[in-house]
Short mmCIF file of C-alpha atoms in Angstrom, two decimals:
data_model
loop_
_atom_site.label_atom_id
_atom_site.label_comp_id
_atom_site.label_asym_id
_atom_site.label_seq_id
_atom_site.Cartn_x
_atom_site.Cartn_y
_atom_site.Cartn_z
CA GLU A 514 15.21 11.49 -2.06
CA VAL A 515 14.20 8.10 -2.24
CA GLN A 516 13.06 6.84 -5.07
CA LEU A 517 11.85 3.39 -6.47
CA LEU A 518 11.46 2.17 -9.51
CA GLU A 519 9.87 -1.00 -10.73
CA SER A 520 10.24 -2.68 -14.00
CA GLY A 521 9.92 -6.43 -16.22
CA GLY A 522 6.36 -6.28 -16.31
CA GLY A 523 4.75 -6.74 -19.44
CA LEU A 524 2.57 -9.96 -20.62
CA VAL A 525 2.70 -13.37 -19.35
CA GLN A 526 0.36 -16.42 -19.92
CA PRO A 527 -1.81 -18.46 -17.31
CA GLY A 528 0.65 -20.47 -16.06
CA GLY A 529 3.44 -18.85 -16.83
CA SER A 530 5.92 -17.08 -14.90
CA LEU A 531 7.77 -13.54 -14.64
CA ARG A 532 10.23 -11.40 -12.35
CA ILE A 533 9.15 -8.04 -11.33
CA SER A 534 11.69 -5.22 -9.77
CA CYS A 535 12.40 -2.65 -8.05
CA ALA A 536 15.80 -0.31 -7.72
CA ALA A 537 15.79 1.77 -5.01
CA SER A 538 17.89 4.80 -4.13
CA GLY A 539 18.30 7.54 -1.86
CA PHE A 540 18.28 5.50 1.40
CA THR A 541 19.99 3.17 3.55
CA PHE A 542 18.32 -0.04 1.61
CA SER A 543 19.20 -2.75 4.13
CA SER A 544 18.20 -0.98 6.74
CA TYR A 545 14.40 -1.04 5.89
CA ALA A 546 11.63 -3.65 5.22
CA MET A 547 10.28 -3.39 1.50
CA SER A 548 6.40 -4.50 0.46
CA TRP A 549 4.72 -5.29 -3.06
CA VAL A 550 1.71 -4.08 -3.44
CA ARG A 551 -0.66 -4.61 -6.17
CA GLN A 552 -3.98 -3.34 -7.59
CA ALA A 553 -5.92 -5.18 -10.02
CA PRO A 554 -8.07 -2.67 -12.73
CA GLY A 555 -10.29 -1.19 -11.35
CA LYS A 556 -9.96 -2.29 -7.85
CA GLY A 557 -8.41 -1.48 -4.60
CA LEU A 558 -5.01 -2.05 -3.39
CA GLU A 559 -3.77 -5.59 -2.09
CA TRP A 560 -0.38 -6.02 0.08
CA VAL A 561 1.36 -9.23 -1.89
CA SER A 562 4.49 -9.27 0.05
CA ALA A 563 7.58 -7.95 2.70
CA SER A 564 10.84 -8.55 2.90
CA GLY A 565 12.33 -7.09 6.54
CA GLY A 566 15.73 -5.76 6.42
CA GLY A 567 17.31 -9.24 8.44
CA GLY A 568 15.60 -11.14 5.62
CA SER A 569 12.45 -12.42 6.64
CA THR A 570 9.50 -12.76 4.34
CA TYR A 571 5.61 -12.78 4.26
CA TYR A 572 3.34 -13.56 1.94
CA ALA A 573 -0.36 -13.06 1.38
CA ASP A 574 -2.51 -15.98 1.11
CA SER A 575 -3.22 -15.28 -2.13
CA VAL A 576 -0.10 -16.06 -3.02
CA LYS A 577 1.84 -18.02 -1.17
CA GLY A 578 3.92 -20.83 -2.69
CA ARG A 579 3.28 -19.11 -5.92
CA PHE A 580 5.35 -15.89 -5.01
CA THR A 581 8.67 -15.76 -4.12
CA ILE A 582 9.87 -11.86 -2.81
CA SER A 583 13.87 -11.44 -2.32
CA ARG A 584 16.35 -8.61 -1.95
CA ASP A 585 19.50 -8.34 -2.88
CA ASN A 586 21.24 -5.32 -0.22
CA SER A 587 24.38 -4.68 -2.15
CA LYS A 588 22.65 -3.88 -5.54
CA ASN A 589 19.63 -1.83 -3.70
CA THR A 590 17.26 -4.12 -5.36
CA LEU A 591 13.62 -5.93 -3.98
CA SER A 592 12.92 -8.70 -6.17
CA LEU A 593 9.37 -10.45 -6.70
CA GLN A 594 9.92 -13.95 -8.75
CA MET A 595 6.01 -15.03 -9.58
CA SER A 596 4.84 -18.24 -10.80
CA SER A 597 2.00 -20.30 -11.39
CA LEU A 598 0.63 -16.84 -12.62
CA ARG A 599 -3.21 -16.74 -12.77
CA ALA A 600 -5.79 -14.11 -14.34
CA GLU A 601 -6.51 -12.86 -11.55
CA ASP A 602 -2.63 -11.98 -10.56
CA THR A 603 -3.01 -9.16 -13.46
CA ALA A 604 -2.42 -5.90 -11.89
CA VAL A 605 -0.02 -3.28 -11.55
CA TYR A 606 3.02 -4.17 -8.70
CA TYR A 607 3.46 -1.37 -6.65
CA CYS A 608 7.23 -1.60 -4.47
CA ALA A 609 7.47 0.16 -1.40
CA LYS A 610 9.52 1.33 1.51
CA ASN A 611 8.50 0.97 4.98
CA PHE A 612 8.15 4.16 7.46
CA ALA A 613 9.61 1.79 10.81
CA SER A 614 8.58 -1.70 11.84
CA ARG A 615 5.25 -2.94 10.85
CA SER A 616 4.61 0.72 8.77
CA MET A 617 4.66 0.31 5.10
CA GLY A 618 3.92 2.69 2.75
CA GLY A 619 6.34 5.61 3.63
CA SER A 620 7.39 5.94 -0.14
CA TRP A 621 5.93 3.95 -3.52
CA GLY A 622 7.43 3.43 -7.10
CA GLN A 623 5.02 4.66 -10.00
CA GLY A 624 4.14 0.80 -10.37
CA THR A 625 5.04 -1.63 -13.29
CA LEU A 626 1.84 -3.91 -14.68
CA VAL A 627 1.44 -7.67 -15.10
CA THR A 628 -0.90 -9.01 -17.42
CA VAL A 629 -1.87 -12.43 -17.05
CA SER A 630 -4.13 -13.07 -20.20
CA SER A 631 -3.64 -16.14 -23.38
CA GLN B 144 -8.82 -9.61 0.46
CA SER B 145 -9.38 -6.86 2.89
CA VAL B 146 -9.82 -6.70 6.08
CA LEU B 147 -10.20 -3.25 6.88
CA THR B 148 -13.66 -1.77 6.43
CA GLN B 149 -14.16 1.95 4.77
CA PRO B 150 -17.23 3.37 3.50
CA PRO B 151 -17.36 3.41 0.05
CA SER B 152 -17.85 6.64 -0.45
CA ALA B 153 -17.78 10.62 1.25
CA SER B 154 -18.28 14.06 -0.54
CA GLY B 155 -18.30 17.70 0.95
CA THR B 156 -18.34 20.71 -0.45
CA PRO B 157 -15.46 23.28 -0.51
CA GLY B 158 -14.42 24.18 2.79
CA GLN B 159 -16.30 21.67 4.56
CA ARG B 160 -14.55 18.48 6.90
CA VAL B 161 -15.23 15.01 5.53
CA THR B 162 -14.67 12.30 7.99
CA ILE B 163 -13.50 8.67 7.04
CA SER B 164 -13.88 5.47 9.25
CA CYS B 165 -11.87 2.58 9.59
CA SER B 166 -12.77 -0.68 11.25
CA GLY B 167 -10.41 -3.44 12.27
CA SER B 168 -10.00 -6.24 15.17
CA SER B 169 -7.34 -6.94 17.52
CA SER B 170 -5.34 -8.29 15.53
CA ASN B 171 -4.97 -5.66 13.55
CA ILE B 172 -5.39 -1.73 14.42
CA GLY B 173 -6.40 -3.29 17.98
CA SER B 174 -2.65 -3.84 18.41
CA ASN B 175 -0.86 -2.05 15.77
CA THR B 176 -0.66 1.41 14.25
CA VAL B 177 -2.70 2.71 11.20
CA ASN B 178 -1.38 3.98 8.15
CA TRP B 179 -3.46 6.05 5.67
CA TYR B 180 -2.60 6.71 2.06
CA GLN B 181 -4.22 9.16 -1.05
CA GLN B 182 -4.50 7.70 -4.38
CA LEU B 183 -5.26 10.16 -7.34
CA PRO B 184 -6.80 8.92 -10.29
CA GLY B 185 -3.81 7.01 -12.01
CA THR B 186 -1.46 6.81 -9.83
CA ALA B 187 0.98 5.44 -7.06
CA PRO B 188 -0.35 5.84 -3.41
CA LYS B 189 1.14 8.67 -1.34
CA PRO B 190 1.07 8.44 2.53
CA LEU B 191 -0.73 10.91 4.18
CA ILE B 192 -0.59 9.61 7.74
CA TYR B 193 1.65 7.19 9.55
CA SER B 194 1.59 5.88 12.85
CA ASN B 195 -2.21 6.63 13.51
CA ASN B 196 -1.60 10.45 13.46
CA GLN B 197 1.69 11.33 12.31
CA ARG B 198 1.87 13.57 8.59
CA PRO B 199 5.10 12.68 6.56
CA SER B 200 6.84 15.95 5.54
CA GLY B 201 4.74 18.01 2.85
CA VAL B 202 1.44 16.55 3.80
CA PRO B 203 -0.93 19.49 4.62
CA ASP B 204 -2.16 19.99 8.41
CA ARG B 205 -5.75 19.70 7.23
CA PHE B 206 -5.47 15.83 6.90
CA SER B 207 -5.65 14.75 10.47
CA GLY B 208 -5.39 10.91 11.80
CA SER B 209 -6.91 9.25 15.26
CA LYS B 210 -7.35 5.51 16.64
CA SER B 211 -9.58 4.46 19.32
CA GLY B 212 -10.04 1.20 19.91
CA THR B 213 -10.11 -1.18 16.87
CA SER B 214 -11.05 1.31 14.84
CA ALA B 215 -9.70 4.33 12.98
CA SER B 216 -10.27 7.74 11.39
CA LEU B 217 -9.27 10.25 8.63
CA ALA B 218 -10.47 13.99 9.05
CA ILE B 219 -10.06 16.02 5.59
CA SER B 220 -10.94 19.85 7.07
CA GLY B 221 -11.20 22.74 4.68
CA LEU B 222 -11.66 20.56 1.81
CA GLN B 223 -10.62 21.51 -1.69
CA SER B 224 -11.28 20.37 -5.21
CA GLU B 225 -7.65 18.38 -5.59
CA ASP B 226 -8.43 15.99 -2.46
CA GLU B 227 -10.66 14.16 -4.89
CA ALA B 228 -9.17 10.80 -4.67
CA ASP B 229 -9.53 7.31 -3.51
CA PHE B 230 -8.32 6.95 0.00
CA TYR B 231 -7.09 3.63 1.70
CA CYS B 232 -5.93 2.48 5.55
CA ALA B 233 -4.12 -0.10 5.81
CA ALA B 234 -1.97 -1.74 9.06
CA TRP B 235 -0.32 -4.85 9.92
CA ASP B 236 -1.98 -8.15 11.23
CA ASP B 237 -0.53 -10.21 13.77
CA SER B 238 -2.76 -12.68 13.33
CA LEU B 239 -1.98 -12.86 9.27
CA SER B 240 1.58 -11.85 9.73
CA GLY B 241 0.75 -9.51 6.99
CA TYR B 242 -0.70 -6.29 6.12
CA VAL B 243 -4.26 -5.61 5.60
CA PHE B 244 -5.92 -2.89 3.33
CA GLY B 245 -9.07 -0.97 3.48
CA THR B 246 -11.43 -0.96 0.95
CA GLY B 247 -10.85 2.36 -0.09
CA THR B 248 -12.97 5.17 -0.12
CA LYS B 249 -14.02 7.44 -2.44
CA VAL B 250 -14.00 11.05 -1.93
CA THR B 251 -15.56 13.61 -4.08
CA VAL B 252 -15.90 17.50 -4.11
CA LEU B 253 -19.36 18.48 -4.62
#
Protein backbone atom coordinates (compact mmCIF):
# COMPACT_ATOMS: atom_id res chain seq x y z
CA GLU A 1 0.00 0.00 0.00
CA VAL A 2 1.33 3.42 -1.00
CA GLN A 3 1.86 5.74 1.95
CA LEU A 4 2.98 9.37 1.86
CA LEU A 5 3.59 11.14 5.15
CA GLU A 6 4.37 14.86 5.19
CA SER A 7 6.10 16.59 8.06
CA GLY A 8 7.80 19.85 8.97
CA GLY A 9 4.96 22.32 8.68
CA GLY A 10 4.50 25.12 11.18
CA LEU A 11 4.44 28.85 11.82
CA VAL A 12 7.14 30.98 10.21
CA GLN A 13 7.59 34.73 9.93
CA PRO A 14 7.42 36.53 6.58
CA GLY A 15 10.81 36.38 4.90
CA GLY A 16 11.72 33.25 6.81
CA SER A 17 12.54 29.72 5.68
CA LEU A 18 11.08 26.27 6.27
CA ARG A 19 11.77 22.77 5.02
CA ILE A 20 8.97 20.24 4.68
CA SER A 21 9.43 16.57 3.88
CA CYS A 22 7.45 13.60 2.63
CA ALA A 23 8.32 10.05 3.63
CA ALA A 24 7.21 7.55 0.99
CA SER A 25 6.64 3.81 1.27
CA GLY A 26 4.88 0.99 -0.52
CA PHE A 27 6.33 1.60 -4.00
CA THR A 28 9.67 1.99 -5.81
CA PHE A 29 10.20 5.66 -4.99
CA SER A 30 13.04 6.22 -7.45
CA SER A 31 10.84 5.17 -10.38
CA TYR A 32 8.16 7.82 -9.91
CA ALA A 33 7.92 11.55 -10.36
CA MET A 34 6.62 13.34 -7.28
CA SER A 35 4.92 16.69 -6.78
CA TRP A 36 4.09 19.21 -4.10
CA VAL A 37 0.60 20.71 -4.31
CA ARG A 38 -0.74 23.36 -1.95
CA GLN A 39 -4.14 24.62 -0.93
CA ALA A 40 -4.58 28.00 0.73
CA PRO A 41 -7.41 28.24 3.28
CA GLY A 42 -10.75 28.14 1.48
CA LYS A 43 -9.08 28.08 -1.94
CA GLY A 44 -8.46 25.58 -4.71
CA LEU A 45 -5.52 23.32 -5.46
CA GLU A 46 -2.28 24.84 -6.78
CA TRP A 47 0.63 22.79 -8.14
CA VAL A 48 3.92 24.00 -6.64
CA SER A 49 6.79 21.83 -7.83
CA ALA A 50 7.69 18.44 -9.25
CA SER A 51 10.70 16.15 -9.18
CA GLY A 52 11.14 13.61 -11.94
CA GLY A 53 12.50 10.16 -11.23
CA GLY A 54 15.60 11.07 -13.22
CA GLY A 55 16.32 14.23 -11.25
CA SER A 56 14.56 16.86 -13.36
CA THR A 57 12.79 19.60 -11.42
CA TYR A 58 9.93 21.95 -12.25
CA TYR A 59 8.42 24.91 -10.44
CA ALA A 60 5.35 27.10 -10.60
CA ASP A 61 6.15 30.71 -11.44
CA SER A 62 4.81 31.78 -8.04
CA VAL A 63 7.61 29.95 -6.20
CA LYS A 64 10.44 29.89 -8.74
CA GLY A 65 13.66 31.16 -7.19
CA ARG A 66 12.32 30.82 -3.65
CA PHE A 67 11.51 27.11 -3.32
CA THR A 68 13.78 24.14 -4.02
CA ILE A 69 12.52 20.59 -4.42
CA SER A 70 14.81 17.66 -3.77
CA ARG A 71 14.61 13.92 -3.29
CA ASP A 72 16.72 11.27 -1.58
CA ASN A 73 15.99 8.00 -3.36
CA SER A 74 18.06 6.07 -0.80
CA LYS A 75 15.76 7.28 1.98
CA ASN A 76 12.52 7.43 -0.06
CA THR A 77 12.10 11.05 0.91
CA LEU A 78 10.89 14.11 -0.97
CA SER A 79 11.62 17.58 0.42
CA LEU A 80 10.70 21.18 -0.28
CA GLN A 81 13.00 23.94 0.98
CA MET A 82 11.01 27.16 1.15
CA SER A 83 12.67 30.55 1.60
CA SER A 84 11.63 34.22 1.40
CA LEU A 85 8.22 33.07 2.56
CA ARG A 86 5.23 35.34 2.10
CA ALA A 87 1.79 35.45 3.65
CA GLU A 88 0.36 34.11 0.41
CA ASP A 89 2.42 30.93 0.83
CA THR A 90 0.20 30.00 3.78
CA ALA A 91 -1.43 26.70 2.83
CA VAL A 92 -1.69 23.00 3.41
CA TYR A 93 1.09 21.38 1.40
CA TYR A 94 0.41 17.93 -0.05
CA CYS A 95 2.94 15.45 -1.38
CA ALA A 96 1.66 13.48 -4.39
CA LYS A 97 2.93 10.52 -6.40
CA ASN A 98 2.51 10.37 -10.18
CA PHE A 99 0.40 7.82 -12.00
CA ALA A 100 2.87 7.97 -14.88
CA SER A 101 4.88 10.50 -16.86
CA ARG A 102 3.09 13.86 -16.91
CA SER A 103 0.18 12.42 -14.95
CA MET A 104 0.24 13.49 -11.33
CA GLY A 105 -1.75 12.68 -8.26
CA GLY A 106 -2.03 8.90 -8.17
CA SER A 107 -1.60 8.97 -4.41
CA TRP A 108 -1.65 11.84 -1.90
CA GLY A 109 -0.38 12.42 1.60
CA GLN A 110 -2.53 13.92 4.34
CA GLY A 111 -0.84 17.32 4.07
CA THR A 112 1.16 19.59 6.36
CA LEU A 113 0.09 23.14 7.24
CA VAL A 114 2.50 26.01 6.66
CA THR A 115 1.48 29.35 8.16
CA VAL A 116 3.42 32.49 7.29
CA SER A 117 2.59 35.22 9.76
CA SER A 118 4.22 37.65 12.13
CA GLN B 1 -3.12 30.51 -10.73
CA SER B 2 -5.64 28.18 -12.35
CA VAL B 3 -5.40 27.83 -16.10
CA LEU B 4 -8.21 25.31 -16.52
CA THR B 5 -11.77 26.61 -16.21
CA GLN B 6 -14.52 24.72 -14.40
CA PRO B 7 -18.02 25.81 -13.38
CA PRO B 8 -18.00 26.85 -9.71
CA SER B 9 -20.93 24.65 -8.82
CA ALA B 10 -23.13 21.78 -9.98
CA SER B 11 -26.02 20.02 -8.32
CA GLY B 12 -28.52 17.22 -8.71
CA THR B 13 -30.92 15.03 -6.83
CA PRO B 14 -30.03 11.47 -5.79
CA GLY B 15 -29.91 9.18 -8.80
CA GLN B 16 -29.43 11.97 -11.34
CA ARG B 17 -26.50 12.42 -13.69
CA VAL B 18 -24.20 15.42 -13.22
CA THR B 19 -21.53 16.58 -15.65
CA ILE B 20 -18.59 18.88 -14.89
CA SER B 21 -16.64 20.56 -17.67
CA CYS B 22 -12.95 21.50 -17.73
CA SER B 23 -11.82 23.92 -20.41
CA GLY B 24 -8.17 24.44 -21.30
CA SER B 25 -5.96 25.13 -24.28
CA SER B 26 -3.75 23.45 -26.85
CA SER B 27 -0.75 23.54 -24.50
CA ASN B 28 -2.44 21.57 -21.73
CA ILE B 29 -5.58 19.53 -22.37
CA GLY B 30 -5.04 19.71 -26.11
CA SER B 31 -1.74 17.84 -25.91
CA ASN B 32 -1.74 15.97 -22.58
CA THR B 33 -3.97 13.69 -20.59
CA VAL B 34 -6.43 14.90 -17.96
CA ASN B 35 -6.85 13.69 -14.40
CA TRP B 36 -9.73 14.33 -12.02
CA TYR B 37 -9.70 14.47 -8.22
CA GLN B 38 -12.42 14.47 -5.58
CA GLN B 39 -11.86 16.34 -2.33
CA LEU B 40 -14.22 15.77 0.56
CA PRO B 41 -14.32 18.51 3.22
CA GLY B 42 -11.23 18.53 5.41
CA THR B 43 -9.48 15.71 3.56
CA ALA B 44 -6.74 15.28 0.97
CA PRO B 45 -7.70 15.02 -2.70
CA LYS B 46 -8.51 11.53 -3.95
CA PRO B 47 -7.71 10.46 -7.52
CA LEU B 48 -10.89 9.75 -9.47
CA ILE B 49 -9.91 9.57 -13.14
CA TYR B 50 -6.52 9.45 -14.85
CA SER B 51 -5.44 9.41 -18.50
CA ASN B 52 -8.74 11.08 -19.48
CA ASN B 53 -11.01 8.13 -18.78
CA GLN B 54 -9.31 5.52 -16.59
CA ARG B 55 -10.54 4.78 -13.07
CA PRO B 56 -8.07 3.84 -10.33
CA SER B 57 -8.83 0.67 -8.46
CA GLY B 58 -11.74 1.14 -6.06
CA VAL B 59 -13.40 4.06 -7.85
CA PRO B 60 -17.02 3.21 -8.69
CA ASP B 61 -17.96 3.03 -12.37
CA ARG B 62 -20.54 5.76 -11.69
CA PHE B 63 -17.64 8.12 -12.35
CA SER B 64 -16.49 8.50 -15.96
CA GLY B 65 -14.22 10.89 -17.82
CA SER B 66 -13.86 12.02 -21.41
CA LYS B 67 -11.79 14.45 -23.44
CA SER B 68 -12.33 16.19 -26.75
CA GLY B 69 -9.92 18.75 -28.16
CA THR B 70 -9.08 21.28 -25.45
CA SER B 71 -11.91 20.31 -23.09
CA ALA B 72 -12.62 17.45 -20.74
CA SER B 73 -15.63 16.31 -18.76
CA LEU B 74 -16.36 14.32 -15.65
CA ALA B 75 -19.74 12.62 -15.37
CA ILE B 76 -21.28 11.28 -12.19
CA SER B 77 -24.21 8.99 -12.83
CA GLY B 78 -26.56 7.73 -10.12
CA LEU B 79 -25.63 10.66 -7.88
CA GLN B 80 -25.34 9.76 -4.19
CA SER B 81 -25.22 11.92 -1.06
CA GLU B 82 -21.63 10.87 -0.41
CA ASP B 83 -20.64 12.43 -3.74
CA GLU B 84 -20.94 15.92 -2.23
CA ALA B 85 -17.42 17.27 -2.61
CA ASP B 86 -15.15 19.56 -4.57
CA PHE B 87 -13.89 18.22 -7.90
CA TYR B 88 -10.74 19.35 -9.73
CA CYS B 89 -9.28 18.59 -13.15
CA ALA B 90 -5.55 18.80 -13.88
CA ALA B 91 -3.17 18.42 -16.80
CA TRP B 92 0.46 19.03 -17.70
CA ASP B 93 1.03 22.30 -19.56
CA ASP B 94 3.79 22.21 -22.19
CA SER B 95 4.14 26.01 -22.29
CA LEU B 96 4.47 26.39 -18.53
CA SER B 97 6.45 23.16 -18.04
CA GLY B 98 4.27 22.38 -15.07
CA TYR B 99 0.89 21.09 -14.01
CA VAL B 100 -2.22 23.23 -14.03
CA PHE B 101 -5.37 22.67 -12.03
CA GLY B 102 -8.93 23.58 -12.74
CA THR B 103 -10.73 26.22 -10.70
CA GLY B 104 -12.73 23.54 -8.92
CA THR B 105 -16.42 22.61 -8.89
CA LYS B 106 -18.50 22.10 -5.78
CA VAL B 107 -21.09 19.38 -6.26
CA THR B 108 -24.20 19.53 -4.09
CA VAL B 109 -26.71 16.71 -3.74
CA LEU B 110 -30.12 18.28 -3.27
